[in-house]
Amino acid sequence: KNEVEQSPQNLTAQEGEFITINCSYSVGISALHWLQQHPGGGIVSLFMLSSGKKKHGRLIATINIQEKHSSLHITASHPRDSAVYICAVRSGTSGSRLTFGEGTQLTVNP
Amino acid sequence: DTGVSQDPRHKITKRGQNVTFRCDPISEHNRLYWYRQTLGQGPEFLTYFQNEAQLEKSRLLSDRFSAERPKGSFSTLEIQRTEQGDSAMYLCASSPGQRNTEAFFGQGTRLTVV
């Protein structure tokens, strides 16, 4: 079992739909990151969370430390949101490095 | 400063050849990380530097892999005697020295071993 698991692996939505991507982890963490990866490889950091909720534009990230679960929500989705969304954790024992989930491929159709 | 820069963006090499990749982190960042990502998977940790010191290496980093950060600025990752299984995206990231800060990623170097 991976330390970080994401669901779903693939998600197709129509423009305007509300989208949720889930991340569960099995280790104690000091922080959780949500990242976006477009074709070609570049990764952009969306959020870093250690508790509660953060919002940036149409993106919302929440984390429940007790349940070891985080969600990334996209409101009013748009085709330009199509990308791979990756959850990554910085565990309390792994030092500084990140451990990544396998990613969720999101496709938003017009 | 335009962010983390990696060079080259793409590399095609024949099996058995040596390759070297370069990463230039954001200038004030003293932490630098190398990750490897194969198709359809999330990145996997390879190694990590704080300034010029290599503080952690993954078991994924076989004897054919070596990384350096000689002056605590740019870093190089060398793969000797490449194998087809080395084909992957090699990602570099940097962050400031404080714990729990964001990591900033480069565009990656895509290696294809033929």
mmCIF file of C-alpha atoms in Angstrom, chain A residues 30-31 33 35 37 40-43 45 48 86 90-92 94-98 100-102, chain B residues 9 31 33 35 37 40-45 48 56 89 91 99-103 105-107:
data_model
loop_
_atom_site.group_PDB
_atom_site.id
_atom_site.type_symbol
_atom_site.label_atom_id
_atom_site.label_comp_id
_atom_site.label_asym_id
_atom_site.label_seq_id
_atom_site.Cartn_x
_atom_site.Cartn_y
_atom_site.Cartn_z
ATOM 1 C CA SER A 30 4.100 17.957 8.880
ATOM 2 C CA ALA A 31 2.572 19.323 5.672
ATOM 3 C CA HIS A 33 0.968 19.798 -0.813
ATOM 4 C CA LEU A 35 0.497 20.249 -7.092
ATOM 5 C CA GLN A 37 1.316 19.140 -13.613
ATOM 6 C CA GLY A 40 5.448 18.589 -20.743
ATOM 7 C CA GLY A 41 6.206 17.949 -17.108
ATOM 8 C CA GLY A 42 6.338 21.258 -15.257
ATOM 9 C CA ILE A 43 4.914 21.096 -11.733
ATOM 10 C CA SER A 45 2.561 24.221 -6.343
ATOM 11 C CA MET A 48 0.608 23.730 1.164
ATOM 12 C CA ILE A 86 -0.790 15.430 -7.421
ATOM 13 C CA ARG A 90 6.138 15.830 3.948
ATOM 14 C CA SER A 91 6.174 13.280 6.739
ATOM 15 C CA GLY A 92 7.408 13.873 10.217
ATOM 16 C CA SER A 94 11.199 11.503 6.240
ATOM 17 C CA GLY A 95 13.046 14.706 6.766
ATOM 18 C CA SER A 96 12.599 17.269 4.092
ATOM 19 C CA ARG A 97 11.537 15.246 1.077
ATOM 20 C CA LEU A 98 8.061 14.863 -0.379
ATOM 21 C CA PHE A 100 3.845 11.764 -3.829
ATOM 22 C CA GLY A 101 0.579 10.163 -4.798
ATOM 23 C CA GLU A 102 0.210 8.822 -8.304
ATOM 24 C CA ARG B 9 14.737 19.664 -21.343
ATOM 25 C CA ARG B 31 17.551 23.067 -0.270
ATOM 26 C CA TYR B 33 15.887 17.935 -4.427
ATOM 27 C CA TYR B 35 12.982 13.344 -8.119
ATOM 28 C CA GLN B 37 8.907 10.361 -12.523
ATOM 29 C CA GLY B 40 1.652 7.606 -15.266
ATOM 30 C CA GLN B 41 3.252 7.668 -11.839
ATOM 31 C CA GLY B 42 3.910 10.314 -9.243
ATOM 32 C CA PRO B 43 7.475 11.530 -8.727
ATOM 33 C CA GLU B 44 9.804 9.477 -6.517
ATOM 34 C CA PHE B 45 12.502 10.940 -4.319
ATOM 35 C CA TYR B 48 18.404 15.975 -1.361
ATOM 36 C CA GLU B 56 19.721 11.941 1.977
ATOM 37 C CA MET B 89 11.372 12.576 -16.290
ATOM 38 C CA LEU B 91 12.640 16.726 -11.779
ATOM 39 C CA ARG B 99 10.865 23.579 7.355
ATOM 40 C CA ASN B 100 7.457 23.327 5.750
ATOM 41 C CA THR B 101 7.846 25.769 2.963
ATOM 42 C CA GLU B 102 6.693 25.352 -0.593
ATOM 43 C CA ALA B 103 8.856 23.510 -3.052
ATOM 44 C CA PHE B 105 9.886 22.697 -9.340
ATOM 45 C CA GLY B 106 11.767 22.962 -12.585
ATOM 46 C CA GLN B 107 10.328 21.876 -15.925
#
